[in-house]
Tab-separated table of C-alpha atoms in Angstrom:
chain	number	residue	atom	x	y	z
A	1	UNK	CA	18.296	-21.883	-33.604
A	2	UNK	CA	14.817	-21.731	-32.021
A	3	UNK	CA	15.037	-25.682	-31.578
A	4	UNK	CA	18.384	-25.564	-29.933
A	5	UNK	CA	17.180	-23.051	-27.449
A	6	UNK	CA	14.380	-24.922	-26.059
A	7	UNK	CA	16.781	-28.705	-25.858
A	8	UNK	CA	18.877	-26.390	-23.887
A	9	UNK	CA	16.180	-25.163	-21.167
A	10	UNK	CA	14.329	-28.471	-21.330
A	11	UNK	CA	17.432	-29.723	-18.681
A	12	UNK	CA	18.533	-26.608	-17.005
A	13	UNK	CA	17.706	-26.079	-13.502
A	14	UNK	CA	15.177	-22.979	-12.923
A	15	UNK	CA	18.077	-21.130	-10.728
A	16	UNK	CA	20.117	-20.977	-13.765
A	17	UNK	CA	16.970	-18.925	-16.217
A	18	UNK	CA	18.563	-15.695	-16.595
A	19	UNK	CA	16.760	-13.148	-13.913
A	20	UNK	CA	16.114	-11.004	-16.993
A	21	UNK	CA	14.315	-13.403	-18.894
A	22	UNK	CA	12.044	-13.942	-15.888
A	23	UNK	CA	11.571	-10.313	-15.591
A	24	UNK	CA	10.341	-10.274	-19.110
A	25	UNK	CA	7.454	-11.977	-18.228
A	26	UNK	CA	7.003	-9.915	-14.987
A	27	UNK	CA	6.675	-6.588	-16.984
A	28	UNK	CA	4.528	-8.197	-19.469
A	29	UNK	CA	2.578	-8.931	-16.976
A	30	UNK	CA	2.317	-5.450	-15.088
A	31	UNK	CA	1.982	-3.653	-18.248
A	32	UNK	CA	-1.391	-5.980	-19.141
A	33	UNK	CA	-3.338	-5.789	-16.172
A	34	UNK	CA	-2.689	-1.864	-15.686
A	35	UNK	CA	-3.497	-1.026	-19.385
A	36	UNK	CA	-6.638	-3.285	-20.821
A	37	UNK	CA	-6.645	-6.531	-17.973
A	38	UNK	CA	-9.375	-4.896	-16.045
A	39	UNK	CA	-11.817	-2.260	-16.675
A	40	UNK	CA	-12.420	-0.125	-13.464
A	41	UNK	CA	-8.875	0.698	-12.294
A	42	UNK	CA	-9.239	3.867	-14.408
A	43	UNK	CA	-12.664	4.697	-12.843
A	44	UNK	CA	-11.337	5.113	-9.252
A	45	UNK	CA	-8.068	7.361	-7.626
A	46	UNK	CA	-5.290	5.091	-7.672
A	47	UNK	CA	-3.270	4.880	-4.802
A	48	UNK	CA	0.615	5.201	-4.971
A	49	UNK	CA	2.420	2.030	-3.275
A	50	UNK	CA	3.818	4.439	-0.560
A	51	UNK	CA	0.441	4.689	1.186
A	52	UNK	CA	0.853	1.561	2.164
A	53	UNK	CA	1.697	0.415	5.738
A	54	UNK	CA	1.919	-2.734	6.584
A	55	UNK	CA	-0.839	-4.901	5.918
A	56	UNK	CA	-2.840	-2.058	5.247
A	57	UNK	CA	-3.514	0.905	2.673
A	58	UNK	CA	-4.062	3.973	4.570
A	59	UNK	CA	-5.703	7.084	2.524
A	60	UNK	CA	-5.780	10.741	3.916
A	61	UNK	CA	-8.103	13.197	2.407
A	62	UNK	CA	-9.534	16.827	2.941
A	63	UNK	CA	-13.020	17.977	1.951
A	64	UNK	CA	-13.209	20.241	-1.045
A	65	UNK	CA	-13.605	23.821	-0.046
A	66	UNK	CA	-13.989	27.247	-1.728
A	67	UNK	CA	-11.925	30.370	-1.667
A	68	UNK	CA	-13.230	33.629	0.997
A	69	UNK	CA	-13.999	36.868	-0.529
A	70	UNK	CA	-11.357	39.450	0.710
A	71	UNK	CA	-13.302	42.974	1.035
A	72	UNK	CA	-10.581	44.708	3.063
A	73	UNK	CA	-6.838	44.466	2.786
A	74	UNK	CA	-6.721	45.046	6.513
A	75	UNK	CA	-9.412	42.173	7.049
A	76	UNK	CA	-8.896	39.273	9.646
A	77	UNK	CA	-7.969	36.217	7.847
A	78	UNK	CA	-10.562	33.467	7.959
A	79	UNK	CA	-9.462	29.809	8.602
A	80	UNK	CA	-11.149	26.375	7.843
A	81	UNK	CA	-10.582	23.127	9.240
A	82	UNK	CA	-7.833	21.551	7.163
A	83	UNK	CA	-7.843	18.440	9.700
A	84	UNK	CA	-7.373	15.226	7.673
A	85	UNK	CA	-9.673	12.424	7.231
A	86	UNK	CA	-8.571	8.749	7.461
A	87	UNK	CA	-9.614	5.542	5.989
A	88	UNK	CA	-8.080	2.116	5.912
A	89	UNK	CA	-8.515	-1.537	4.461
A	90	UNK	CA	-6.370	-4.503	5.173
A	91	UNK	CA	-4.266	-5.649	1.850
A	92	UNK	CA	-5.776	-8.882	0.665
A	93	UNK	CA	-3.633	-11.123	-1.479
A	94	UNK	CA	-4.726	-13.483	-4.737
A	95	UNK	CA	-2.593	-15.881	-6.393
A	96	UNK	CA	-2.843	-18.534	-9.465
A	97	UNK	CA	0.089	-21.268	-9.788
A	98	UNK	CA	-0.268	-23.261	-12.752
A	99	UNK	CA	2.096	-26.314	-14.597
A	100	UNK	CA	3.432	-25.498	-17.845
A	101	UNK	CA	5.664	-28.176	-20.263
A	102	UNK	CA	9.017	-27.810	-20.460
A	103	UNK	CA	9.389	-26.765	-24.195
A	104	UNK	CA	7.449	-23.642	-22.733
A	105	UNK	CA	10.233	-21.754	-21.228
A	106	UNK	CA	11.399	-19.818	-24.343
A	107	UNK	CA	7.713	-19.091	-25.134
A	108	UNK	CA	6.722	-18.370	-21.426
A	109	UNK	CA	9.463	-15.911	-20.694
A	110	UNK	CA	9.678	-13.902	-24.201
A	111	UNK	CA	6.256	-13.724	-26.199
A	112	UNK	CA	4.020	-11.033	-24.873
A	113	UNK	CA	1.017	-12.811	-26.744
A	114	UNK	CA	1.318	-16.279	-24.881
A	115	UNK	CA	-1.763	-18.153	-23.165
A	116	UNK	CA	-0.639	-18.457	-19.817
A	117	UNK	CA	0.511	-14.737	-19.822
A	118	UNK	CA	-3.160	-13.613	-21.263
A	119	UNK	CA	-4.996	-15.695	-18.442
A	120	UNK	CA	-2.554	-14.351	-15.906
A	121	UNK	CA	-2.752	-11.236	-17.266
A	122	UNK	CA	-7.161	-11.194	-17.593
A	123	UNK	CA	-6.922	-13.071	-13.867
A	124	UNK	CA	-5.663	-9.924	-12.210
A	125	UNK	CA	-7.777	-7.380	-13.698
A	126	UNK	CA	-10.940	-9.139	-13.168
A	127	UNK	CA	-9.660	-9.354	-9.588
A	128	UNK	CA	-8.914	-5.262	-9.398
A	129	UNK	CA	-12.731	-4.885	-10.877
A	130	UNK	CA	-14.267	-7.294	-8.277
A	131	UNK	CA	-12.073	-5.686	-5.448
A	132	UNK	CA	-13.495	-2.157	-6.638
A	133	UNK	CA	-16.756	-3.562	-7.052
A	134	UNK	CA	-16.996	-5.114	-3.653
A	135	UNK	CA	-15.540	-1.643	-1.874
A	136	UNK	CA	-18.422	0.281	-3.028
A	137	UNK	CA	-20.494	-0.853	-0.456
A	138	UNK	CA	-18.395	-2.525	1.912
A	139	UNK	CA	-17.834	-0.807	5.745
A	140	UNK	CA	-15.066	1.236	5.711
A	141	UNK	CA	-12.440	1.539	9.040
A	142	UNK	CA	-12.298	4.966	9.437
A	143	UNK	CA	-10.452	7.695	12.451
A	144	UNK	CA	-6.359	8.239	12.580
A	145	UNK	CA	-6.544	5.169	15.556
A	146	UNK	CA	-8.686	2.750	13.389
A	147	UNK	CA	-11.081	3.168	16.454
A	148	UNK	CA	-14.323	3.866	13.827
A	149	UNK	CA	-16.417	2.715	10.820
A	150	UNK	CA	-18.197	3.583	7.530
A	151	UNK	CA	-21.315	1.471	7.021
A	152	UNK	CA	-23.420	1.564	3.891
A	153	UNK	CA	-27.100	1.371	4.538
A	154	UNK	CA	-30.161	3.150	5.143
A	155	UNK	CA	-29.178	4.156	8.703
A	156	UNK	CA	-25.950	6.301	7.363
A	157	UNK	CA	-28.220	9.733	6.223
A	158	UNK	CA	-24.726	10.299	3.657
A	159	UNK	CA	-25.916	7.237	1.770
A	160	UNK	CA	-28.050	7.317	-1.317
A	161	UNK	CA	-30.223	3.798	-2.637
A	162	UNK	CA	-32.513	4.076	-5.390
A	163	UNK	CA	-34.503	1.051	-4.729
A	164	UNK	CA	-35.514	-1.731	-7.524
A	165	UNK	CA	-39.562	-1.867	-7.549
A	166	UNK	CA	-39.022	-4.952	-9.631
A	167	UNK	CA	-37.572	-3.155	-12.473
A	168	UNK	CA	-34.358	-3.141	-14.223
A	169	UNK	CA	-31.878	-0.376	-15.145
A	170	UNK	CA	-33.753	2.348	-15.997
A	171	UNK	CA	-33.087	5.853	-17.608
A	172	UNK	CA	-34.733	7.497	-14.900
A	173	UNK	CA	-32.665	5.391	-12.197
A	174	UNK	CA	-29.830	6.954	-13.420
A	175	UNK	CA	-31.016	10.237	-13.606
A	176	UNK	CA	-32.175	9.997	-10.448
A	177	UNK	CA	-29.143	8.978	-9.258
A	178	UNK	CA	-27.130	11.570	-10.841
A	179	UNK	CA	-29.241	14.475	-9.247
A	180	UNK	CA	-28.609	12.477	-6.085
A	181	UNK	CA	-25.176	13.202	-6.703
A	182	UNK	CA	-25.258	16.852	-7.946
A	183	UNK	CA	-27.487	17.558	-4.282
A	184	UNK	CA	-24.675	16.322	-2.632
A	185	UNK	CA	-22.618	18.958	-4.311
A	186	UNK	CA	-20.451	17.198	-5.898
A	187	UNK	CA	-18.815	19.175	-8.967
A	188	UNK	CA	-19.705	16.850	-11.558
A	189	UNK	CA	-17.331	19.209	-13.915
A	190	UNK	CA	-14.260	18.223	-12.339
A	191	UNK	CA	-12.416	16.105	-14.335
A	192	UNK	CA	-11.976	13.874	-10.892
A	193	UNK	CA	-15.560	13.517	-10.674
A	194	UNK	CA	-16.734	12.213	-13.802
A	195	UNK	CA	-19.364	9.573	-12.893
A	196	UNK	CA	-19.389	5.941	-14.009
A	197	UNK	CA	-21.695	3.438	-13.067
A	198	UNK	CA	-21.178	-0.437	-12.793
A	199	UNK	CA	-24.009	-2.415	-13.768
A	200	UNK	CA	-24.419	-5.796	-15.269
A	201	UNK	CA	-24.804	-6.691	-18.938
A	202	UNK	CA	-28.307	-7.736	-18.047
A	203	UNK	CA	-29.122	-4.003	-16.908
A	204	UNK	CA	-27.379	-2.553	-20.046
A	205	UNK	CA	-29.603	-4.608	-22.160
A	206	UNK	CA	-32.456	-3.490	-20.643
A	207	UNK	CA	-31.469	-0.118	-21.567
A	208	UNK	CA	-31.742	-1.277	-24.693
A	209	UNK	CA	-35.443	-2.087	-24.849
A	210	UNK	CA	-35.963	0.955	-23.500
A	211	UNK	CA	-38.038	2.542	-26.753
A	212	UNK	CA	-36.630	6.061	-26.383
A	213	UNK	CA	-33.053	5.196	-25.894
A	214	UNK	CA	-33.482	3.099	-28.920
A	215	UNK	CA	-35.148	5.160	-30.718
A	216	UNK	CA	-32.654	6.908	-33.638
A	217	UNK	CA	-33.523	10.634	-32.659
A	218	UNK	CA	-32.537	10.305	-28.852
A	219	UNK	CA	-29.872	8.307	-29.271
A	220	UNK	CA	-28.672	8.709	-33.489
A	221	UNK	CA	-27.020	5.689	-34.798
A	222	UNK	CA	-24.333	4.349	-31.616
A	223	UNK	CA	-26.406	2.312	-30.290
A	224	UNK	CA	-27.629	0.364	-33.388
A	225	UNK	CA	-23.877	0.595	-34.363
A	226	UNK	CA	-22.133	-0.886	-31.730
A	227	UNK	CA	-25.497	-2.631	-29.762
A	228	UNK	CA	-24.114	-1.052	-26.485
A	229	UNK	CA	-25.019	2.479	-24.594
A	230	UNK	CA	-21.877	3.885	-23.651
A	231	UNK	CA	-22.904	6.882	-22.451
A	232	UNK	CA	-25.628	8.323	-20.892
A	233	UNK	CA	-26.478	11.559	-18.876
A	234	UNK	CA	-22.908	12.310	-18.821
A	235	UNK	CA	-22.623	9.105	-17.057
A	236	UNK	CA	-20.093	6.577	-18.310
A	237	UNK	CA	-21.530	2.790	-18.475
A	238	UNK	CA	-18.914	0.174	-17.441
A	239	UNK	CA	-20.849	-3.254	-17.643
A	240	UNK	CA	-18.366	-5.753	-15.685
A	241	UNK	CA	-20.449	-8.646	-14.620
A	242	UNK	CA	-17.882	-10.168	-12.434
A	243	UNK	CA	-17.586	-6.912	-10.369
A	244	UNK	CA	-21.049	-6.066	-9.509
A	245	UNK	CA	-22.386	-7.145	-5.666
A	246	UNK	CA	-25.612	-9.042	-5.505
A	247	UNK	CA	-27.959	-8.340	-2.304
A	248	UNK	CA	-30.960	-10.885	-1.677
A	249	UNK	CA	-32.680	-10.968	-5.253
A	250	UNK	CA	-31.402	-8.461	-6.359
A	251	UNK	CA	-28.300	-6.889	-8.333
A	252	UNK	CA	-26.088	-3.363	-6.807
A	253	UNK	CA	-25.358	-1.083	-9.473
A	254	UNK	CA	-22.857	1.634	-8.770
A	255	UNK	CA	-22.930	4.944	-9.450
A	256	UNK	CA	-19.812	6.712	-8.484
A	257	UNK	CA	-17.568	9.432	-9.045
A	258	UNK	CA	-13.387	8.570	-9.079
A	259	UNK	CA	-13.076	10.681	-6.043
A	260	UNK	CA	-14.925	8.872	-4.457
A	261	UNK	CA	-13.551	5.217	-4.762
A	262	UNK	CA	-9.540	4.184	-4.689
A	263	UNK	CA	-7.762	1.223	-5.170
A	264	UNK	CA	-3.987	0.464	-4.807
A	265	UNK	CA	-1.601	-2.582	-5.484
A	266	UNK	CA	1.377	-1.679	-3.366
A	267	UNK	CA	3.833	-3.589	-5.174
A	268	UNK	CA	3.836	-5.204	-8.691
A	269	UNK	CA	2.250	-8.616	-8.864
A	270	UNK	CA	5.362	-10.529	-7.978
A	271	UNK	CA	5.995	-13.558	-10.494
A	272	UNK	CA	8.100	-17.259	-9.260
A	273	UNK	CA	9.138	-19.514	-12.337
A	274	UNK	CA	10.221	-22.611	-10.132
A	275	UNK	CA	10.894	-26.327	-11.308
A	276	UNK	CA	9.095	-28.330	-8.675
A	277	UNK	CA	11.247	-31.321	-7.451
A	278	UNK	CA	7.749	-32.852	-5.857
A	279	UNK	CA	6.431	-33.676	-9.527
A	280	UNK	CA	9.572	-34.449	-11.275
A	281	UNK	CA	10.972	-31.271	-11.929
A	282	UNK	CA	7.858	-30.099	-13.591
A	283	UNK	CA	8.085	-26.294	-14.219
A	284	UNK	CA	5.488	-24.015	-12.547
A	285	UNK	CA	4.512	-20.235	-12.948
A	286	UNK	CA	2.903	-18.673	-10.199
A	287	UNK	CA	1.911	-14.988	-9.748
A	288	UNK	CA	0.401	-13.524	-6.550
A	289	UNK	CA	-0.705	-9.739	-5.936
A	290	UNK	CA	-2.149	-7.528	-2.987
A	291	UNK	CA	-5.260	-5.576	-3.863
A	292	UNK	CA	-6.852	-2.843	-1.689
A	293	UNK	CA	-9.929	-1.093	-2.304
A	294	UNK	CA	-12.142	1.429	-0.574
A	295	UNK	CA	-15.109	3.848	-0.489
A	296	UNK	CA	-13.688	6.950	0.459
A	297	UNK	CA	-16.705	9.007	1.070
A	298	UNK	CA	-20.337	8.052	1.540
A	299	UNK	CA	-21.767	11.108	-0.976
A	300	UNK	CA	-20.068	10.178	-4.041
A	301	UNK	CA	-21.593	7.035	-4.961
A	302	UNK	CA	-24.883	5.767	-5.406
A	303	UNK	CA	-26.445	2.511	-5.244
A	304	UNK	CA	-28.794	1.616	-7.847
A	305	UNK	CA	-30.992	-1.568	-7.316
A	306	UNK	CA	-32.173	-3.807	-9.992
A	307	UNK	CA	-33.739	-7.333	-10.810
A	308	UNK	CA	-33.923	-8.773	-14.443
A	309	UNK	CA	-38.021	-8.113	-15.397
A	310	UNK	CA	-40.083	-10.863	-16.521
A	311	UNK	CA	-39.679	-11.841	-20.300
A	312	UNK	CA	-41.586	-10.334	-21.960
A	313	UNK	CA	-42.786	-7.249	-20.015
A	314	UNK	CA	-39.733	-5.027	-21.609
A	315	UNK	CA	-41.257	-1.937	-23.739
A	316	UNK	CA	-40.062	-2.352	-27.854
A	317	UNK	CA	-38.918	0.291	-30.118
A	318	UNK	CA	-41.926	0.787	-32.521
């Protein structure tokens, strides 16, 4: 029966694949990237598709604020500024079109485990991590009439940067850069706020070395376990070496709470299963989705600086 199926799609033309069958793949697709295809997306405040406008995402926010005493019933009520906050980024889009045979229809359009699927599936999330990664500490268009601008550096006194001094990740980096966070007052109780920072696999190795983090009474058995630090300070490691920015000789870590970052994809990645007529009616599968990212405050994230050390000069666990 199998056989029979794919003679009869080897000749069909692609306007007569049942809609549904393409849609298969579609939702396959959706379902991938969103659930294990990247490795951020849960990290940050995802944006519903109905923030977007046009060729942008637009985000709104308040800052947090805490509830007024009330000593008298006959008191004056007290008011704070409610006025929202507004940032923007322009929607980028990313594709990948690639040939397939034409016994692959079946296989394309119905089995959830198939290569092409996989790569499509792997392409998009590493795209949502680098788009995330790159927003960290990218300028920002800020103001309700796009008139002004976010920039990360030393000359914005909201921004934190814990610079390298030729060293790797370190322990006290991150401490450092989670007490940059905590003076910043940000609640690192709330669930929105729990704090993850991007680094490289180089960085995470160098945690490692590190003798006390190695050692079995700081750390028990997880690390010798599973060879990875997955936790650390109440800090989550994500170690995504395709999202993290570079500067000159050096690598950006980012520490950052999810309030503080946001990404949307305003529609699903849309999916075209065409025959091509310019290469003999070779069939092609193409997928192409919008990505937006952005830093949505300056105080919740932290930059964190590092260079791979000389071989050699790591400390050992004794």
């Amino acid at each position: 029966m199998a056989d029979n199926n794919i003679l009869k799609f080897m000749d069909v033309d692609a306007n007569k694949i049942p809609e549904a069958f393409k849609s298969v793949y579609a939702e396959n697709l959706e379902l991938g990237y969103q659930s294990d295809g990247n490795k951020l997306l849960p990290t940050v405040t995802q944006i519903p598709s109905e923030k977007a406008r046009g060729e942008k995402l637009i985000y709104d926010y308040l800052d947090p604020w805490d509830l007024d005493e009330i000593t008298d019933r006959n008191a004056d009520t007290v008011y704070s500024d409610a006025a929202m906050k507004r940032r923007e980024v322009g929607w980028q889009v990313f594709g990948k079109a690639v040939p397939i045979d034409e016994t692959d229809p079946i296989a394309l359009l119905l089995d959830p485990q198939w290569a092409v699927l996989q790569n499509h599936k792997y392409a998009v999330g590493r795209q949502i991590d680098k788009s995330i990664g790159a927003a960290l500490f990218a300028t920002v268009v800020t103001g309700h009439k796009s008139d002004g601008t976010a920039v990360w550096g030393a000359g914005n006194s909201e921004c934190t940067i814990i610079a390298h001094n030729s060293q790797g990740l370190t322990k006290e980096k991150i401490l450092a850069a989670k007490k940059a966070l905590e003076a910043n007052d940000i609640d690192l109780g709330d669930p929105r706020n729990m704090p993850t920072l991007l680094c490289h696999s180089n960085d995470a190795n160098a945690l490692l070395e590190d003798s006390e983090l190695k050692s079995i009474d700081y750390m028990r058995d997880k690390a010798y376990v599973t060879g990875k630090i997955q936790e650390l300070y109440n800090v989550r490691l994500q170690v995504a070496n395709h999202a993290v920015p570079s500067g000159t000789g050096y690598r950006r870590c980012g520490l950052y709470v999810k309030s503080a970052m946001a990404c949307g994809i305003p529609k699903p990645a849309k999916t075209y299963v065409v025959q091509n007529a310019q290469k003999w009616h070779r069939w092609e599968i193409s997928v192409k989705v919008a990505i937006g990212a952005l830093r949505l405050y300056e105080k919740g994230v932290v930059e964190i600086q590092t260079i791979d050390p000389p071989a050699g000069s790591l400390k050992k666990a004794s």
